[in-house]
XYZ file of C-alpha atoms in Angstrom:
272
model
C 3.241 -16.882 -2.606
C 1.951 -13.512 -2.325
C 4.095 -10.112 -2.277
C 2.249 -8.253 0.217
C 3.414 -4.399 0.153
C 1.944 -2.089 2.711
C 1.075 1.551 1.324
C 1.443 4.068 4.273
C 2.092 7.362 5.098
C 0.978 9.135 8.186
C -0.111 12.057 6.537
C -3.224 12.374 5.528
C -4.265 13.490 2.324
C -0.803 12.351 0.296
C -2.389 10.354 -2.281
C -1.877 7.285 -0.202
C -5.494 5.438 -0.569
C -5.524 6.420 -4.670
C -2.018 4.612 -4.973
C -3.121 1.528 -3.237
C -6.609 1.332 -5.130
C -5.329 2.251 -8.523
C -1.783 0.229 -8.257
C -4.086 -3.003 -7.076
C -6.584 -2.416 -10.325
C -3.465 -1.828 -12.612
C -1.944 -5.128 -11.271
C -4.900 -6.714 -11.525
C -5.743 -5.357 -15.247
C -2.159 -7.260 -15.817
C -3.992 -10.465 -14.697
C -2.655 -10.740 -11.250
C -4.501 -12.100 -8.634
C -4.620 -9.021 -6.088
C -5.653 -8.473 -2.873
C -6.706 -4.887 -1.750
C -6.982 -4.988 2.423
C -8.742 -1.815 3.572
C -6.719 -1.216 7.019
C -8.242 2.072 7.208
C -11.665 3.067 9.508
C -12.574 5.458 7.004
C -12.831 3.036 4.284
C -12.195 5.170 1.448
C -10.024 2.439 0.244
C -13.591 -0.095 0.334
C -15.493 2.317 -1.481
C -13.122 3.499 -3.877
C -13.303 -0.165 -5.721
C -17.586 -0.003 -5.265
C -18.392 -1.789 -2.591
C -21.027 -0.758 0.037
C -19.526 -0.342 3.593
C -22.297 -0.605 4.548
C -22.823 -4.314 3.800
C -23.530 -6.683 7.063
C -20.336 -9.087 5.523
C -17.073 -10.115 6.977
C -15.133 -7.501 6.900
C -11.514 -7.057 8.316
C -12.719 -5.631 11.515
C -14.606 -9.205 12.268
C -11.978 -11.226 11.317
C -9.534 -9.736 12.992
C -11.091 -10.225 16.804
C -12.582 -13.783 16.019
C -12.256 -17.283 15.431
C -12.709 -17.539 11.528
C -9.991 -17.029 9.109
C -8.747 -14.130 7.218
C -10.431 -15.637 3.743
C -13.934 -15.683 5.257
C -13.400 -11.584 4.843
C -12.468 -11.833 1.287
C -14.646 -10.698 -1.262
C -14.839 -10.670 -4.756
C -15.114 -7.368 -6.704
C -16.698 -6.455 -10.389
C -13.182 -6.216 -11.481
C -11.612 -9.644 -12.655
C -8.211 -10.396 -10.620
C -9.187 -7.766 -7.582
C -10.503 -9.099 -4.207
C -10.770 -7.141 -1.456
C -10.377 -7.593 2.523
C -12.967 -4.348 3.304
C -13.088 -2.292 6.076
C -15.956 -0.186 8.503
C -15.937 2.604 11.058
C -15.960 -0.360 13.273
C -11.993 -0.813 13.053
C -12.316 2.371 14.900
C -12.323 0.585 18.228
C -9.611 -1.532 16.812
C -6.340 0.141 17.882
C -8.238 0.384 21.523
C -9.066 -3.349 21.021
C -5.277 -4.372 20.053
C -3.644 -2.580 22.960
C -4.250 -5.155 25.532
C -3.866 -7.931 22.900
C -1.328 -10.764 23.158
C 1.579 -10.120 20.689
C -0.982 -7.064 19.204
C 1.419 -6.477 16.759
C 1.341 -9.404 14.658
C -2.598 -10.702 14.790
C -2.717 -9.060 10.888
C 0.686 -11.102 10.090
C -1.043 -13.977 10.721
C -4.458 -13.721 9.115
C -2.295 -12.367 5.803
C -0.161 -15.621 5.859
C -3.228 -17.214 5.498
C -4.256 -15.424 2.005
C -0.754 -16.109 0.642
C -1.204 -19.253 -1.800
C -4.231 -17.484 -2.990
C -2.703 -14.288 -3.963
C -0.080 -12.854 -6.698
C 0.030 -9.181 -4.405
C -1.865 -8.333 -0.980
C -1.833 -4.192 -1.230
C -2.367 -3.050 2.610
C -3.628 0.645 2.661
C -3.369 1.969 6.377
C -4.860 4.617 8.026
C -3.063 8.543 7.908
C -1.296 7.852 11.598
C 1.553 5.435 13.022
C -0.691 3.747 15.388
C -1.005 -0.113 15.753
C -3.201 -0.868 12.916
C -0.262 0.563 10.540
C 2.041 -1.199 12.901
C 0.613 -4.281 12.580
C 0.610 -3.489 8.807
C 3.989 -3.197 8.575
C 4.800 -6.446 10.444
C 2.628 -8.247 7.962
C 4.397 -7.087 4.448
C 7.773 -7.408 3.134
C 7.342 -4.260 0.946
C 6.843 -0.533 2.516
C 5.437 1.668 -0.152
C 5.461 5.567 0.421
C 3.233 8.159 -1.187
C 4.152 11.548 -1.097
C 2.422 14.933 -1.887
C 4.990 17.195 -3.866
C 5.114 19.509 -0.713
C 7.226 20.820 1.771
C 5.264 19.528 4.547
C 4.948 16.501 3.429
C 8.886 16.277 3.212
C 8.697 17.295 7.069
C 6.603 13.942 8.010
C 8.925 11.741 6.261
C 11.216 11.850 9.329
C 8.508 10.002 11.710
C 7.242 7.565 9.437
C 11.353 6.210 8.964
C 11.889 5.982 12.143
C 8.638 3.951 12.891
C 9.985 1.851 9.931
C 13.654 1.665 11.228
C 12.096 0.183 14.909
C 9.935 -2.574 13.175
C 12.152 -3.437 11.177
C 15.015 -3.755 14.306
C 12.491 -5.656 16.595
C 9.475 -6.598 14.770
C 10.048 -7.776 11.074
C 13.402 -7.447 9.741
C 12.253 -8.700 6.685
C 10.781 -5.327 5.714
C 12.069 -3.455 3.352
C 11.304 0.049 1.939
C 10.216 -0.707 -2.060
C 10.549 3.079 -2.490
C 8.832 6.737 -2.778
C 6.400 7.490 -5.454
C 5.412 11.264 -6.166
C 1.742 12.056 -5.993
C -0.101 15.676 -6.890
C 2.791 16.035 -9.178
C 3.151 19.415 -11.214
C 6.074 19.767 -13.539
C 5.706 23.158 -14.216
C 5.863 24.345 -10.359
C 9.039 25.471 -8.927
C 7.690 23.785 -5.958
C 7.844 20.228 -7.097
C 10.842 20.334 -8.750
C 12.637 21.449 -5.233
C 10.758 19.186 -3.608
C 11.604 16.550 -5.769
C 15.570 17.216 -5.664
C 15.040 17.004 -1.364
C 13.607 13.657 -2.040
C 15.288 11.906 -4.215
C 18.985 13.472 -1.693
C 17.237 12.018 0.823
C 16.081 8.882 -0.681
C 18.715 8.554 -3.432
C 17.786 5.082 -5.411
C 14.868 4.843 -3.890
C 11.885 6.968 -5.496
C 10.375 6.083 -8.537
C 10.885 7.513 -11.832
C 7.057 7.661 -12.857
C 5.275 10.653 -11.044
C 1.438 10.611 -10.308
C 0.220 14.182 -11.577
C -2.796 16.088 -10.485
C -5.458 14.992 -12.411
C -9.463 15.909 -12.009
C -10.510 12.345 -13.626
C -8.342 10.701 -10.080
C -9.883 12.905 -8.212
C -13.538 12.075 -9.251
C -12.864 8.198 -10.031
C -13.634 7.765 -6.256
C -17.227 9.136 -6.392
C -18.393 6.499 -8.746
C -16.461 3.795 -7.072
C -14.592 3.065 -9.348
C -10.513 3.047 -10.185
C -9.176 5.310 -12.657
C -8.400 2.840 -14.921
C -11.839 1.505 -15.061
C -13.628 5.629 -15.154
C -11.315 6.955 -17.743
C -8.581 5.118 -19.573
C -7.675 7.472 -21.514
C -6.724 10.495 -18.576
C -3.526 11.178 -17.248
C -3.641 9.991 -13.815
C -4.818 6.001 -15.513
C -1.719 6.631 -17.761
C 0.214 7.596 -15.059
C -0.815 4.855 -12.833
C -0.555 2.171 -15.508
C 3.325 3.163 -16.373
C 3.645 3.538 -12.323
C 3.227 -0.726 -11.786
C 5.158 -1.345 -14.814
C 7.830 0.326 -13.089
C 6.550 -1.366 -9.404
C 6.669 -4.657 -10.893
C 10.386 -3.787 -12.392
C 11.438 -3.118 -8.951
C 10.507 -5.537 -7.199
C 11.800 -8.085 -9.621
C 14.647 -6.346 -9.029
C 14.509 -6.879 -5.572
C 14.232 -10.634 -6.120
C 17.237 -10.648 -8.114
C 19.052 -9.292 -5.093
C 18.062 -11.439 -2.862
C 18.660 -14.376 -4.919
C 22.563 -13.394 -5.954
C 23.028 -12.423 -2.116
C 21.759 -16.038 -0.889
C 23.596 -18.047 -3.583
C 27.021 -15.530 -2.033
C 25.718 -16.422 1.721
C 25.908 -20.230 0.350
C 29.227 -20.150 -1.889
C 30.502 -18.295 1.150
C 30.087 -21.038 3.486
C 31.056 -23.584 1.381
C-alpha cells in the first residue's frame, strides 16, 4: 500500500512544487512506483514532469466531480516508475465546487484510496493557500511534508499552516502526521540562513531534515524544459541535493514505521 505524503505550504514561492516534482523523480529513479497528483490550478507541478496541460485527458479536476475513478486520471510519464494525476486552470472552480459538497473534505481521500495497491508513494503538491483543496489534501495522506524558504517570512507563515494541521488532524484525520521540514533556497554562507535555520530547527526540534536544498540555477531552469532536475542535469547541485534529500526521506519514514510497529506490539503486550 501506498505512502501518500502531501507537500504543502501556504506560501507561495517556498520551493514547494520543485520538492514534490524532484522528490517523486528521485523516488522513482530508485525504482518506486510513484504517483505525482498535481492539486494545484496552476499546474506547475503537471508541467514540470512534461506534460501538456493543455491535453483534453482526465485530469484530476474531472475525476474529482464525476462518476469514474481516480485511475482513469492517471497517466503515464517518459520517466519509468513516475505517473502522474495532472491538473488544469479548471480546478480553479474547484474549491467553489467543494463548498457545498457532501463531506467536501474527504472526496480526494477517497479517489487516493483507490490508487493505493498500485502505488509505492502518492506525492500530493497543493496549491500556495489553506483552502479546501489543501484541506482535502491533508485528509487524504498520512505524511505532511513542509518546504521552507531560508527566510524570515517564511518562518512567520509557519504558524498558520500548524494550526490548519493541528485541526485536521483533531477532527479530520488523526492519522496525519508531520514527516518533517526540509530547507529550500539554502545559502550556507548567509548569516541569514544560518539564523533562520537555528529558529527552525527550536521550533521544530527533531523534525527538519538534515539535507538542505541550495539555490541552484540548473533547479531553477529544469522547469522550462519540463523536465526534473535529475533528468536536465545530474551532475548540478540541486539533483545532488535532491537525490541525498529522499535517501534521507526514505530513512525517515522507515523510521516512522519502526515506531509505529514497537508502539502497537506495546498497545498489544499491554493488554495482554
Amino acid at each position: 500500500m501506498a505512502e501518500v505524503i502531501v507537500v504543502a505550504n501556504q506560501k507561495g514561492g517556498v520551493g514547494k512544487t520543485t520538492t514534490a516534482v524532484n522528490l517523486a523523480a528521485c523516488l522513482a529513479v530508485m525504482e518506486k512506483k510513484t504517483l505525482l497528483v498535481d492539486c494545484d490550478p496552476q499546474g506547475n507541478a503537471t508541467s514540470g514532469v512534461g506534460w501538456n496541460k493543455e491535453a483534453q485527458q482526465e485530469n484530476l479536476y474531472t475525476v474529482f466531480f464525476s462518476s469514474k475513478d481516480f485511475h482513469h486520471g492517471v497517466h503515464f510519464t517518459d520517466f519509468p516508475y513516475l505517473s502522474l494525476l495532472p491538473a488544469t486552470s479548471d480546478l480553479v472552480g474547484a474549491e467553489l465546487e467543494l463548498v457545498d459538497a457532501d463531506g467536501r473534505e474527504f472526496l480526494m481521500r477517497a479517489g487516493i484510496q483507490e490508487l493505493q495497491d498500485a502505488f509505492d508513494f502518492i506525492i500530493i503538491d497543493c496549491p500556495p493557500s489553506l483552502g479546501l483543496l489543501t484541506v482535502n489534501a491533508l485528509c487524504a495522506a498520512r505524511h505532511l511534508l513542509i518546504p521552507m524558504q531560508c527566510e524570515f517570512y517564511a518562518l512567520e507563515g509557519m504558524a498558520q499552516l500548524m494550526r490548519t494541521f493541528a485541526r485536521v488532524r483533531q477532527k479530520l484525520n488523526t492519522e496525519l502526521a508531520l514527516l518533517g521540514v526540509v530547507l529550500t533556497m539554502h545559502d550556507a554562507r548567509s548569516n541569514l540562513t544560518k539564523d533562520v535555520e537555528r529558529e527552525v530547527n527550536t521550533h521544530f526540534s527533531g523534525k527538519v531534515f538534515t539535507t538542505t536544498i541550495p539555490r541552484n540555477v540548473r533547479l531553477s531552469e529544469a522547469p522550462s524544459h519540463g523536465l526534473p532536475v535529475i533528468n536536465y542535469d545530474i551532475k548540478s547541485k540541486g539533483s545532488q541535493a535532491y537525490l541525498r534529500f529522499a535517501e534521507e526521506f526514505l530513512e525517515r519514514l522507515e523510521g516512522e514505521r519502526r515506531g509505529t510497529v514497537k508502539r502497537e506490539q506495546g498497545k498489544i503486550a499491554a493488554s495482554l
